[in-house]
Amino acid sequence: MYAQMVKSTGERPKTLDEMAPDERAFQMRVDADIKIEPKEWMPEGYRKTLIRQISQHAHSEIVGQLPEGNWITRAPTLDRKAILIAKVQDEAGHGLYLYCAAETLGVSRDEMTEQLLAGKAKYSSIFNYPTLTWADIGAIGWLVDGAAIMNQVQLQKCSYGPYSRAMVRICKEESFHQRQGYDIMMKLCAGTAEQKAMAQDALDRWWHPSLMMFGPPDGDSVHSAQSMAWKIKPMSNDELRQKFVDQTVPQADYLGLKVPDPELKWNEARKGYDFGAIDWNEFHEVLKGNGPCNKERLEARQKAWDDGQWFRDGLMAHARKKNARKMAAE
Amino acid sequence: MTTAIKTDTALFDLALRMGDNALILAQRVGAWCGHAPALEEDIALANVALDLIGQAKMWLSLAGEIEGKGRSADDLAFLRDARQYRNALLVEQPNGDFAHTLMRQFLFDAWHHPMLVALKSSADKRVADIAGKAEKEARYHLERSEDLIIRLGDGTEESRQRMQTALGALYPFAGELSAADAVDADLAARKIAPDLGDIGKGCAAYLKGVFADATLNAPESAAVRKGGKQGLHSEHLGYILADMQFLQRAYPGATW
């Protein structure tokens, strides 16, 4: 997942009549659900918005390795350790496909990395929360990956071919992640009183941050209308959030856990759950860099980048030497 | 009437040594996830760690079976203290910079692969079966390690210097893997495991060739640092276990 508050042009979408011929032809392809491919003409705003969205998504996968990676050395059994490593590895792989998808729009992976480290490019707010207990690994798989799937399933239909295809592949792996997270929660909830309390505590801490993953309420977003017209954001934040709540509350019930929202109740008329207000102030603070782990996450990525400079340089230097020797021999 | 079955302690030790090497190295390598110098390295190191955990599980399950006291692979991994661990000192050495991690892996792989090839012909079918599965993975690990050692040794001046420093620090630990004790001699005599001296000779010749290609120099007369195979470890192992065993120790008897 994990693009939130992606800025688009900031203007209302144009009507077909207002568009220049190139743009009109482009919009008609989008409207007809024909995928846009890298070498085709596209409006500059479409290209820029997609770069922001895909790179934010890629950065989220990369930074997302950190909170879960935090428990690799402490996973409680050999199987849990292997599953967790495989999952964190998948996230690195997702980051790789997504950087490649963004590169088709004319930006390099190094440029995107520099934007992340300089604080110019965002990643999902959710990864700025700490993983304090083993139950957090279960809660992340269940809730965070659950929210991610909700968002990514619709993005499989996105108008941009490379992004849409990356989503198809990623969705398959994410559903495995969600199942493993829920499986951790089931084991904890069927375990000792201490384990069950650990599970409840994790749900209490991750519930609201998970709901915030979908971004601010629709009324607050000036950029959604254009992104929806371009079909790079097929569903609105509030629609996705509602779908997530409706899917997840029965899963919490099955576990015997209580969703930390006193206003949560089933609305028979709407066939959906009503839920209490979300603290958007917290969300904006986290995006500004004031979440519990923003500093640590970026520092970890900066350290990996800086400490790895000699390694990347060494490999490049060897490749140049090898080429030179080959040329000399020919 | 019950019959007391006598545990084959040498075979038990072999399974622990192989399993503990894989487990402790996986524990070290797994800690890089999300922190490696390139995304491709995050992915590759996770692969190596996953292979090693799978191997650890097979060896420790076999160890539990040989021992015959009903201990599972998880029991052996999470409920033994440092003195009962049988891994070589090399694999418990800290990650250090990425050069140390790569060099530690290479020195291990250079022994691990031929050892597993030899174990495929073990007189004990269970050992031969595990070696057959693990050998393919270890061959890939060795190819990857060798490639990186050569490229970084013969890369920039800084990369060469870092690889050379790592080699100087870790080479003294490599000899333990091929240093035979009474357990190894017993297993070799029964054709359960190879003569470690032979493995060591092949390994030394191979290392010499790769280091030449990598423009690196192995220390001429480094004293061999050993003891882990008999349970006498460095101070690092206690911390590795404290981390790894935390949940099992803090919540005794819980299932996860």
PDB file of N, CA, C and O in Angstrom, chain B residues 204-253:
ATOM      1  N   ALA B 204      41.310 -25.329   1.692  1.00  0.00           N
ATOM      2  CA  ALA B 204      42.452 -24.403   1.715  1.00  0.00           C
ATOM      3  C   ALA B 204      42.928 -24.096   0.296  1.00  0.00           C
ATOM      4  O   ALA B 204      43.234 -22.942  -0.040  1.00  0.00           O
ATOM      5  N   ALA B 205      42.987 -25.115  -0.539  1.00  0.00           N
ATOM      6  CA  ALA B 205      43.441 -24.919  -1.926  1.00  0.00           C
ATOM      7  C   ALA B 205      42.456 -24.010  -2.672  1.00  0.00           C
ATOM      8  O   ALA B 205      42.852 -23.112  -3.419  1.00  0.00           O
ATOM      9  N   TYR B 206      41.189 -24.262  -2.452  1.00  0.00           N
ATOM     10  CA  TYR B 206      40.150 -23.455  -3.111  1.00  0.00           C
ATOM     11  C   TYR B 206      40.246 -21.985  -2.671  1.00  0.00           C
ATOM     12  O   TYR B 206      40.225 -21.067  -3.493  1.00  0.00           O
ATOM     13  N   LEU B 207      40.381 -21.776  -1.355  1.00  0.00           N
ATOM     14  CA  LEU B 207      40.453 -20.403  -0.829  1.00  0.00           C
ATOM     15  C   LEU B 207      41.641 -19.658  -1.426  1.00  0.00           C
ATOM     16  O   LEU B 207      41.527 -18.484  -1.801  1.00  0.00           O
ATOM     17  N   LYS B 208      42.776 -20.358  -1.547  1.00  0.00           N
ATOM     18  CA  LYS B 208      43.983 -19.734  -2.078  1.00  0.00           C
ATOM     19  C   LYS B 208      43.725 -19.176  -3.481  1.00  0.00           C
ATOM     20  O   LYS B 208      44.083 -18.037  -3.792  1.00  0.00           O
ATOM     21  N   GLY B 209      43.047 -19.975  -4.305  1.00  0.00           N
ATOM     22  CA  GLY B 209      42.755 -19.552  -5.678  1.00  0.00           C
ATOM     23  C   GLY B 209      41.834 -18.344  -5.720  1.00  0.00           C
ATOM     24  O   GLY B 209      42.082 -17.385  -6.461  1.00  0.00           O
ATOM     25  N   VAL B 210      40.789 -18.375  -4.914  1.00  0.00           N
ATOM     26  CA  VAL B 210      39.831 -17.256  -4.926  1.00  0.00           C
ATOM     27  C   VAL B 210      40.485 -15.986  -4.388  1.00  0.00           C
ATOM     28  O   VAL B 210      40.316 -14.901  -4.954  1.00  0.00           O
ATOM     29  N   PHE B 211      41.279 -16.124  -3.313  1.00  0.00           N
ATOM     30  CA  PHE B 211      41.921 -14.925  -2.764  1.00  0.00           C
ATOM     31  C   PHE B 211      42.900 -14.326  -3.778  1.00  0.00           C
ATOM     32  O   PHE B 211      43.041 -13.107  -3.857  1.00  0.00           O
ATOM     33  N   ALA B 212      43.557 -15.156  -4.551  1.00  0.00           N
ATOM     34  CA  ALA B 212      44.466 -14.631  -5.589  1.00  0.00           C
ATOM     35  C   ALA B 212      43.661 -13.814  -6.604  1.00  0.00           C
ATOM     36  O   ALA B 212      44.030 -12.685  -6.944  1.00  0.00           O
ATOM     37  N   ASP B 213      42.521 -14.351  -7.051  1.00  0.00           N
ATOM     38  CA  ASP B 213      41.683 -13.612  -8.007  1.00  0.00           C
ATOM     39  C   ASP B 213      41.162 -12.311  -7.393  1.00  0.00           C
ATOM     40  O   ASP B 213      40.919 -11.336  -8.103  1.00  0.00           O
ATOM     41  N   ALA B 214      40.954 -12.344  -6.092  1.00  0.00           N
ATOM     42  CA  ALA B 214      40.384 -11.176  -5.410  1.00  0.00           C
ATOM     43  C   ALA B 214      41.467 -10.192  -4.966  1.00  0.00           C
ATOM     44  O   ALA B 214      41.142  -9.179  -4.341  1.00  0.00           O
ATOM     45  N   THR B 215      42.708 -10.493  -5.270  1.00  0.00           N
ATOM     46  CA  THR B 215      43.873  -9.691  -4.839  1.00  0.00           C
ATOM     47  C   THR B 215      43.933  -9.515  -3.311  1.00  0.00           C
ATOM     48  O   THR B 215      44.313  -8.483  -2.803  1.00  0.00           O
ATOM     49  N   LEU B 216      43.539 -10.569  -2.591  1.00  0.00           N
ATOM     50  CA  LEU B 216      43.571 -10.529  -1.121  1.00  0.00           C
ATOM     51  C   LEU B 216      44.617 -11.516  -0.618  1.00  0.00           C
ATOM     52  O   LEU B 216      44.938 -12.493  -1.300  1.00  0.00           O
ATOM     53  N   ASN B 217      45.126 -11.242   0.572  1.00  0.00           N
ATOM     54  CA  ASN B 217      46.126 -12.140   1.161  1.00  0.00           C
ATOM     55  C   ASN B 217      45.629 -12.710   2.479  1.00  0.00           C
ATOM     56  O   ASN B 217      45.366 -11.958   3.413  1.00  0.00           O
ATOM     57  N   ALA B 218      45.576 -14.033   2.551  1.00  0.00           N
ATOM     58  CA  ALA B 218      45.214 -14.666   3.819  1.00  0.00           C
ATOM     59  C   ALA B 218      46.420 -14.588   4.750  1.00  0.00           C
ATOM     60  O   ALA B 218      47.550 -14.685   4.286  1.00  0.00           O
ATOM     61  N   PRO B 219      46.180 -14.369   6.058  1.00  0.00           N
ATOM     62  CA  PRO B 219      47.310 -14.306   6.998  1.00  0.00           C
ATOM     63  C   PRO B 219      48.137 -15.590   6.911  1.00  0.00           C
ATOM     64  O   PRO B 219      47.569 -16.682   6.838  1.00  0.00           O
ATOM     65  N   GLU B 220      49.456 -15.437   6.920  1.00  0.00           N
ATOM     66  CA  GLU B 220      50.341 -16.594   6.730  1.00  0.00           C
ATOM     67  C   GLU B 220      50.282 -17.570   7.901  1.00  0.00           C
ATOM     68  O   GLU B 220      50.122 -18.773   7.719  1.00  0.00           O
ATOM     69  N   SER B 221      50.432 -17.027   9.113  1.00  0.00           N
ATOM     70  CA  SER B 221      50.534 -17.953  10.249  1.00  0.00           C
ATOM     71  C   SER B 221      49.538 -17.553  11.330  1.00  0.00           C
ATOM     72  O   SER B 221      49.909 -17.089  12.391  1.00  0.00           O
ATOM     73  N   ALA B 222      48.263 -17.676  11.012  1.00  0.00           N
ATOM     74  CA  ALA B 222      47.249 -17.290  11.993  1.00  0.00           C
ATOM     75  C   ALA B 222      46.927 -18.496  12.869  1.00  0.00           C
ATOM     76  O   ALA B 222      46.651 -19.583  12.364  1.00  0.00           O
ATOM     77  N   ALA B 223      46.992 -18.298  14.196  1.00  0.00           N
ATOM     78  CA  ALA B 223      46.633 -19.384  15.113  1.00  0.00           C
ATOM     79  C   ALA B 223      45.140 -19.668  14.956  1.00  0.00           C
ATOM     80  O   ALA B 223      44.345 -18.736  14.823  1.00  0.00           O
ATOM     81  N   VAL B 224      44.755 -20.935  14.930  1.00  0.00           N
ATOM     82  CA  VAL B 224      43.346 -21.289  14.756  1.00  0.00           C
ATOM     83  C   VAL B 224      42.592 -21.035  16.058  1.00  0.00           C
ATOM     84  O   VAL B 224      43.010 -21.478  17.131  1.00  0.00           O
ATOM     85  N   ARG B 225      41.477 -20.287  15.944  1.00  0.00           N
ATOM     86  CA  ARG B 225      40.631 -20.027  17.123  1.00  0.00           C
ATOM     87  C   ARG B 225      39.528 -21.073  17.129  1.00  0.00           C
ATOM     88  O   ARG B 225      38.742 -21.154  16.182  1.00  0.00           O
ATOM     89  N   LYS B 226      39.457 -21.877  18.165  1.00  0.00           N
ATOM     90  CA  LYS B 226      38.428 -22.909  18.178  1.00  0.00           C
ATOM     91  C   LYS B 226      37.872 -23.178  19.573  1.00  0.00           C
ATOM     92  O   LYS B 226      38.348 -22.603  20.547  1.00  0.00           O
ATOM     93  N   GLY B 227      36.871 -24.040  19.619  1.00  0.00           N
ATOM     94  CA  GLY B 227      36.246 -24.381  20.899  1.00  0.00           C
ATOM     95  C   GLY B 227      34.738 -24.521  20.782  1.00  0.00           C
ATOM     96  O   GLY B 227      34.103 -25.275  21.518  1.00  0.00           O
ATOM     97  N   GLY B 228      34.132 -23.805  19.820  1.00  0.00           N
ATOM     98  CA  GLY B 228      32.681 -23.813  19.688  1.00  0.00           C
ATOM     99  C   GLY B 228      32.099 -25.208  19.467  1.00  0.00           C
ATOM    100  O   GLY B 228      31.045 -25.542  20.022  1.00  0.00           O
ATOM    101  N   LYS B 229      32.795 -26.011  18.680  1.00  0.00           N
ATOM    102  CA  LYS B 229      32.288 -27.367  18.390  1.00  0.00           C
ATOM    103  C   LYS B 229      32.165 -28.214  19.651  1.00  0.00           C
ATOM    104  O   LYS B 229      31.404 -29.172  19.696  1.00  0.00           O
ATOM    105  N   GLN B 230      32.957 -27.853  20.678  1.00  0.00           N
ATOM    106  CA  GLN B 230      32.867 -28.585  21.951  1.00  0.00           C
ATOM    107  C   GLN B 230      32.053 -27.804  22.986  1.00  0.00           C
ATOM    108  O   GLN B 230      31.960 -28.230  24.151  1.00  0.00           O
ATOM    109  N   GLY B 231      31.490 -26.662  22.583  1.00  0.00           N
ATOM    110  CA  GLY B 231      30.648 -25.913  23.515  1.00  0.00           C
ATOM    111  C   GLY B 231      31.366 -24.802  24.263  1.00  0.00           C
ATOM    112  O   GLY B 231      30.819 -24.225  25.201  1.00  0.00           O
ATOM    113  N   LEU B 232      32.606 -24.508  23.877  1.00  0.00           N
ATOM    114  CA  LEU B 232      33.329 -23.394  24.494  1.00  0.00           C
ATOM    115  C   LEU B 232      33.316 -22.215  23.525  1.00  0.00           C
ATOM    116  O   LEU B 232      34.105 -22.169  22.594  1.00  0.00           O
ATOM    117  N   HIS B 233      32.409 -21.286  23.754  1.00  0.00           N
ATOM    118  CA  HIS B 233      32.126 -20.249  22.762  1.00  0.00           C
ATOM    119  C   HIS B 233      32.795 -18.927  23.084  1.00  0.00           C
ATOM    120  O   HIS B 233      33.400 -18.764  24.151  1.00  0.00           O
ATOM    121  N   SER B 234      32.613 -17.970  22.160  1.00  0.00           N
ATOM    122  CA  SER B 234      33.011 -16.594  22.438  1.00  0.00           C
ATOM    123  C   SER B 234      31.886 -15.942  23.255  1.00  0.00           C
ATOM    124  O   SER B 234      30.801 -16.522  23.388  1.00  0.00           O
ATOM    125  N   GLU B 235      32.138 -14.757  23.761  1.00  0.00           N
ATOM    126  CA  GLU B 235      31.106 -14.074  24.560  1.00  0.00           C
ATOM    127  C   GLU B 235      29.895 -13.671  23.710  1.00  0.00           C
ATOM    128  O   GLU B 235      28.836 -13.371  24.244  1.00  0.00           O
ATOM    129  N   HIS B 236      30.071 -13.655  22.396  1.00  0.00           N
ATOM    130  CA  HIS B 236      28.958 -13.233  21.528  1.00  0.00           C
ATOM    131  C   HIS B 236      27.744 -14.154  21.623  1.00  0.00           C
ATOM    132  O   HIS B 236      26.615 -13.704  21.513  1.00  0.00           O
ATOM    133  N   LEU B 237      27.988 -15.453  21.805  1.00  0.00           N
ATOM    134  CA  LEU B 237      26.868 -16.392  21.692  1.00  0.00           C
ATOM    135  C   LEU B 237      25.786 -16.140  22.741  1.00  0.00           C
ATOM    136  O   LEU B 237      24.595 -16.250  22.446  1.00  0.00           O
ATOM    137  N   GLY B 238      26.189 -15.773  23.946  1.00  0.00           N
ATOM    138  CA  GLY B 238      25.194 -15.530  24.998  1.00  0.00           C
ATOM    139  C   GLY B 238      24.185 -14.462  24.587  1.00  0.00           C
ATOM    140  O   GLY B 238      22.978 -14.594  24.848  1.00  0.00           O
ATOM    141  N   TYR B 239      24.674 -13.435  23.927  1.00  0.00           N
ATOM    142  CA  TYR B 239      23.769 -12.356  23.497  1.00  0.00           C
ATOM    143  C   TYR B 239      22.870 -12.805  22.345  1.00  0.00           C
ATOM    144  O   TYR B 239      21.705 -12.431  22.270  1.00  0.00           O
ATOM    145  N   ILE B 240      23.450 -13.607  21.452  1.00  0.00           N
ATOM    146  CA  ILE B 240      22.640 -14.118  20.335  1.00  0.00           C
ATOM    147  C   ILE B 240      21.471 -14.932  20.902  1.00  0.00           C
ATOM    148  O   ILE B 240      20.320 -14.773  20.497  1.00  0.00           O
ATOM    149  N   LEU B 241      21.779 -15.779  21.879  1.00  0.00           N
ATOM    150  CA  LEU B 241      20.729 -16.634  22.450  1.00  0.00           C
ATOM    151  C   LEU B 241      19.730 -15.815  23.275  1.00  0.00           C
ATOM    152  O   LEU B 241      18.524 -16.091  23.253  1.00  0.00           O
ATOM    153  N   ALA B 242      20.214 -14.813  23.986  1.00  0.00           N
ATOM    154  CA  ALA B 242      19.311 -13.984  24.798  1.00  0.00           C
ATOM    155  C   ALA B 242      18.244 -13.357  23.903  1.00  0.00           C
ATOM    156  O   ALA B 242      17.059 -13.296  24.249  1.00  0.00           O
ATOM    157  N   ASP B 243      18.687 -12.927  22.740  1.00  0.00           N
ATOM    158  CA  ASP B 243      17.800 -12.312  21.765  1.00  0.00           C
ATOM    159  C   ASP B 243      16.858 -13.372  21.171  1.00  0.00           C
ATOM    160  O   ASP B 243      15.635 -13.230  21.195  1.00  0.00           O
ATOM    161  N   MET B 244      17.454 -14.416  20.667  1.00  0.00           N
ATOM    162  CA  MET B 244      16.690 -15.438  19.944  1.00  0.00           C
ATOM    163  C   MET B 244      15.692 -16.161  20.851  1.00  0.00           C
ATOM    164  O   MET B 244      14.579 -16.488  20.440  1.00  0.00           O
ATOM    165  N   GLN B 245      16.081 -16.404  22.084  1.00  0.00           N
ATOM    166  CA  GLN B 245      15.254 -17.246  22.962  1.00  0.00           C
ATOM    167  C   GLN B 245      14.313 -16.441  23.852  1.00  0.00           C
ATOM    168  O   GLN B 245      13.572 -17.021  24.653  1.00  0.00           O
ATOM    169  N   PHE B 246      14.299 -15.115  23.683  1.00  0.00           N
ATOM    170  CA  PHE B 246      13.554 -14.252  24.607  1.00  0.00           C
ATOM    171  C   PHE B 246      12.117 -14.709  24.853  1.00  0.00           C
ATOM    172  O   PHE B 246      11.686 -14.901  25.997  1.00  0.00           O
ATOM    173  N   LEU B 247      11.337 -14.908  23.787  1.00  0.00           N
ATOM    174  CA  LEU B 247       9.906 -15.213  24.004  1.00  0.00           C
ATOM    175  C   LEU B 247       9.717 -16.568  24.679  1.00  0.00           C
ATOM    176  O   LEU B 247       8.877 -16.715  25.569  1.00  0.00           O
ATOM    177  N   GLN B 248      10.498 -17.555  24.236  1.00  0.00           N
ATOM    178  CA  GLN B 248      10.354 -18.897  24.819  1.00  0.00           C
ATOM    179  C   GLN B 248      10.748 -18.906  26.298  1.00  0.00           C
ATOM    180  O   GLN B 248      10.191 -19.657  27.091  1.00  0.00           O
ATOM    181  N   ARG B 249      11.705 -18.063  26.644  1.00  0.00           N
ATOM    182  CA  ARG B 249      12.142 -17.998  28.045  1.00  0.00           C
ATOM    183  C   ARG B 249      11.177 -17.158  28.901  1.00  0.00           C
ATOM    184  O   ARG B 249      10.950 -17.455  30.063  1.00  0.00           O
ATOM    185  N   ALA B 250      10.634 -16.084  28.287  1.00  0.00           N
ATOM    186  CA  ALA B 250       9.772 -15.183  29.065  1.00  0.00           C
ATOM    187  C   ALA B 250       8.373 -15.770  29.281  1.00  0.00           C
ATOM    188  O   ALA B 250       7.704 -15.424  30.247  1.00  0.00           O
ATOM    189  N   TYR B 251       7.948 -16.646  28.380  1.00  0.00           N
ATOM    190  CA  TYR B 251       6.601 -17.245  28.476  1.00  0.00           C
ATOM    191  C   TYR B 251       6.732 -18.768  28.409  1.00  0.00           C
ATOM    192  O   TYR B 251       6.353 -19.373  27.401  1.00  0.00           O
ATOM    193  N   PRO B 252       7.261 -19.378  29.463  1.00  0.00           N
ATOM    194  CA  PRO B 252       7.556 -20.820  29.386  1.00  0.00           C
ATOM    195  C   PRO B 252       6.298 -21.628  29.062  1.00  0.00           C
ATOM    196  O   PRO B 252       5.236 -21.378  29.635  1.00  0.00           O
ATOM    197  N   GLY B 253       6.446 -22.546  28.136  1.00  0.00           N
ATOM    198  CA  GLY B 253       5.343 -23.463  27.826  1.00  0.00           C
ATOM    199  C   GLY B 253       4.300 -22.914  26.866  1.00  0.00           C
ATOM    200  O   GLY B 253       3.416 -23.653  26.430  1.00  0.00           O
TER     201      GLY B 253
END
